[in-house]
Amino acid sequence: MIFNIILMGVGGQGIVTSGILIADAAKTSGINAVMSEVHGLSQRGGSVRVDLRLGDVTGSIVPKGETDLILGFEPMEAARCFVDTGGNPKIVVGDQIMVPISLSTKGEEYPSMESLNEDYFKYADLYRVESSKIALEAGNKKVSNMAVLGGAFGINAIPVPFENMIGSLESRFHGEILRANNEALNMGREKVRKFSSRINSI
Amino acid sequence: MIYMTDLIQFTESKIEKKPIFLLGNEAIARGAVEAGIEFASSYPGTPSSEVGNTLSLVADKLGIKFLYSVNEKVALESAFAASISGMRSLVFMKHVGLNVASDPFVSIVYTGTRGGLVIMTADDPSMFSSQNEQDNRHYADLAHIPMIEPSNPQEAKDFVKAAFEISEKYHIPVLFRTTTRVSHMRGPVNDGEIPKIKGTRKVFERDPKRFVSLPVNAIGLKKMLMEKLGEIAVESDMSFMNSTPSNMVSEIGAITSGSGYNSLMDAVTSHSIDMDILKIGFTNPLPERRISEFLRQHDKVVIVEELDPYMEEKIRAIAQINGIRTRIYGKLDGYFPLSYELNPDAVLQSLARILSIPGYIQGKSPKTESDLPPRPPVLCPGCPHRGTYYVVKRSVRMSNIKNPIYASDIGCYSLGTYEPFDEADTLISMGSSIGVANGFSMVTDQKVIAFIGDSTFYHSGIPPLINAVHNNLDMLVIIMDNGTTAMTGQQPNPGNELDYNGKPVTGIPIENVVRGIGIGNVSVIDPYDLKASFVTINRALHQTGVSVIISRRECAIIRDRKLHKNGEIEIYTVNQDKCGKCMNCVENFSCPALFIENSEIQINPSICDGCGVCAETLVCPFNAIEVKK
């Protein structure tokens, strides 16, 4: 078995953390995991891509066309990743928008969700999670990543039992932070929705 | 840090039942600990930094003397001294760091070592966070030093231990070379026992004929070194680090190493390519006998290696010397690229020119290339460098200075090169801001402004500053002191009063250093106070000779950590009734938290850092940015 996940977003969104948590859960389930991380300068608010590969693999970079799942923590980055990696992955995308400075300095605005859908996701197997809202409800703005992760479990897109994912959270976090992460994960799982092109928003 | 649980296991000497999930760099630290190192030193640099981040968490507990040195040269010289005093020592740095340490590096191979000495260097193919993609394997030839290269975290750990064995057996330092994808690959690692180290003081036994490399001694040492290398070549031919992971069944073979091996294995597996593989982990001296055997067994052999045709040149020489007529494919004949990392796609693309394999599945996105706006890294919200760059640009404009030259340097503040600041005309190497400022001052009449960070200043900014004062040159040097080595993960530097482990050390104030050199025009500004900074910078721009401004404010990431701990963060918002929509804040101050939505300027509450600098009149003349209630 080989299962390739790309976690894509903006530096600071908890992307590496999310990868480690899934890998932990995979490990508990007896599945091999390797991951390719980003450190240093590229972390400073830039596009961040983390490749997580489960199963019988050697290297940690997902080959083009072989991505099974994109976890998009930021919509524009999810679109960028989808174009770049090719293939027909499931895409779970959160709604936490980060406007790149390159737009603001030119006085431009973030592309509308309609145009992102039309230009990039029209034929994609796309699922959406209101990750910002969920994070607020969970009481911690940093846990929106868990809502996206939860979304992927909600559509059974990660070949790891959900209880092992919970176990992975419990082994890494404690107290209030564990509670907020757990809540966001569960809410993401329940509230993930398939995108249909009739609904004009992600 | 999320991986604390793995690191806690790290300090326990018993062998764990289940593998721990380590980053390549963490595995290198683990391997060194299992090898019983008593000393380690480094200057931080991506992609090598996590070796130090890891050691800094466990060194005290394990009794290892670990320090961040002022630069790589001092780090290597210290580790060398520890080695010839009998300690196993590890020194690590990024690829260009070895350039800085190259002076002692070449000569200590002559003198040799006592306690095992491993020099880890991390190359950066595709330049994720570096100014070049130099292939440090060439250093192995330059210095005649044995070299070892792992492909994954498990090997990183196991091979480091083997490197110490080789170093001690032959009394020679060993070069341990990784690349970004190996250093930053996380995977399962089976740990081994951690020996109890003695941690006692050593007595250095003098041996001037060996350790004083005057010509009279060096001349004999060179000959001995070449003999040693001959013995190590035999070792390489027998080493477990060179292996054939699959059965030998095909007439096509591949010789590979490091990250190239990973990509090749994935390409071969996913496309069911029939190919035998010889994986080289001991890359200098190459296992000549094994390679010639492998060449003889195959009609065609592909060399899959990242960056330069380092192995390929030697393998072609081995074939020539041994009269082997196998067809060899690689970079020299144009089949593989000479630039950038060899990811599975690049390997497949190259293999497709030699073998017949199908291409990858095109995506379902209506676009095949994104025309989304790029998102390069940016100065963080709350970063003090933003205030410095903002004010300097204004001051230069107000002072009517035409054609200023901005000489920048290595650090987070390199990002001042991007719009809207655009305040970098040169950026070459550590300390080069002041170095090139010397030359510009001598050959142009333009105003030269050098930007350098505190850690980089200590690392190699002081000699060029001495040169400038001594030669009566003109320049404004702005030392951006955020109190840490920020870009690589907030490691301490000689300006700090506390070391990585919280132990008191002697902080060396930058003002004392620059005044000691004889510079009179020295001022300190707070980049969060734009108005006062503006006045000081304006004054300095009109001074002649060497002027220094120290722009001092703690790194926002460190500040955030403290504030979140104390729960004191207070964020800002735009009062739309007051906002005059002059756009100055988004266009010229450009904090990533500021953005435009429905033609209104907004502040993203999830990333606003609460520094409040955007609320100052020099950024918002309408005073429309207020604390969010």
Coordinates of C-alpha atoms in Angstrom, one line a residue, chain A residues 58, chain B residues 155 241-248 254 256 261 264-265 275-280 290 294:
Chain A
T58 CA 11.5 4.9 0.1
Chain B
E155 CA 20.9 5.6 8.1
M241 CA 27.2 1.5 4.0
N242 CA 27.5 0.4 0.3
S243 CA 24.8 -2.1 -0.6
T244 CA 22.7 -3.7 -3.3
P245 CA 19.2 -3.4 -2.0
S246 CA 17.7 -5.7 -4.7
N247 CA 18.6 -9.0 -6.3
M248 CA 20.9 -8.7 -9.3
A254 CA 22.1 2.2 -11.4
T256 CA 23.3 6.1 -6.6
Y261 CA 18.7 6.8 -4.1
L264 CA 15.3 6.4 -7.9
M265 CA 13.8 3.6 -5.7
M275 CA 17.0 -2.3 -12.7
D276 CA 19.7 -3.4 -10.3
I277 CA 20.9 -0.8 -7.8
L278 CA 24.2 -0.2 -6.1
K279 CA 23.7 2.2 -3.3
I280 CA 26.9 4.1 -2.1
R290 CA 32.6 -3.1 -5.9
F294 CA 28.9 -3.9 -10.7

